[in-house]
Amino acid sequence: MDKNSFLSDYTIVDIETTGLSPLKDEIIELSAIKVRNNTIMDKFSSLIKPDGIINPFISSLTGITNEMVKDAPDLKSTLLRFRQFLEGDCIVGHNINFDYRFLKHNIEKHLGATIDNKLLDTVKLARKFCPNLPSYKLSNLAKHFNISTKGHHRALKDCEITYNVYYKIREQLEHPQQLSFVVS
């Protein structure tokens, strides 16, 4: 991938969940940012009422409590709105396979539909274009690029951070002389 092959139209997606397994755990927040011509055009964000309870560890990590989701929409109605928002866009995300597995499983389970959008993972991009970093966690990349992480581990904020990381990687390729970690 070079600077000319970066996307200018895409949708960034992030979710928060009650755990790591799409088969056992639930989505409790789903957010997306629609980008057109490299500019944020629209945002989608919803808390989701889970069938079970949110454990204290997840509440501590995300800031999402059982009280916050008690009147939130259910997953099925949220996924219906999300699919309309997403359309056929390429999905950009940080460690996107995690989110995609949850979305794929739940869209099939609750909507009887499939999702087959193309994916672009900012972790893979960062590994390729910033090869000397000690970690590729979103918060570490944000720190590396001087992007604020205040409010991270909430889906919409993580979408915004991912948008800025993607932008910074693209910018690095357009102006490599300005960045000391770029290798010719």
Tab-separated table of N, CA and C in Angstrom, residues 44 47 64 77 89 96 106 113 126 133 165 181:
chain	number	residue	atom	x	y	z
A	44	PHE	N	-22.519	7.481	13.923
A	44	PHE	CA	-23.535	6.571	14.447
A	44	PHE	C	-23.020	6.082	15.786
A	47	LEU	N	-25.587	2.903	22.675
A	47	LEU	CA	-25.461	1.894	23.712
A	47	LEU	C	-26.482	0.823	23.384
A	64	ILE	N	-19.061	1.921	30.943
A	64	ILE	CA	-20.458	1.605	30.649
A	64	ILE	C	-21.015	0.757	31.791
A	77	SER	N	-32.520	-4.054	16.873
A	77	SER	CA	-32.892	-2.763	16.285
A	77	SER	C	-31.655	-1.904	16.009
A	89	ASP	N	-19.802	0.088	2.529
A	89	ASP	CA	-18.484	0.678	2.768
A	89	ASP	C	-17.446	-0.328	3.240
A	96	ILE	N	-9.607	-4.844	13.683
A	96	ILE	CA	-10.980	-4.911	13.179
A	96	ILE	C	-11.548	-6.327	13.169
A	106	ASN	N	-23.562	-11.691	15.177
A	106	ASN	CA	-24.828	-11.126	15.637
A	106	ASN	C	-25.752	-10.713	14.503
A	113	ALA	N	-29.057	-12.322	8.272
A	113	ALA	CA	-28.390	-11.728	7.114
A	113	ALA	C	-26.882	-11.948	7.240
A	126	ALA	N	-0.161	0.127	10.764
A	126	ALA	CA	0.848	0.659	11.673
A	126	ALA	C	2.075	-0.245	11.716
A	133	LEU	N	7.807	0.442	16.487
A	133	LEU	CA	7.095	0.746	17.728
A	133	LEU	C	7.058	-0.489	18.632
A	165	VAL	N	-5.433	8.147	13.700
A	165	VAL	CA	-4.274	7.285	13.446
A	165	VAL	C	-4.168	7.003	11.947
A	181	PHE	N	10.829	8.507	12.040
A	181	PHE	CA	10.746	7.047	12.103
A	181	PHE	C	10.430	6.404	10.765
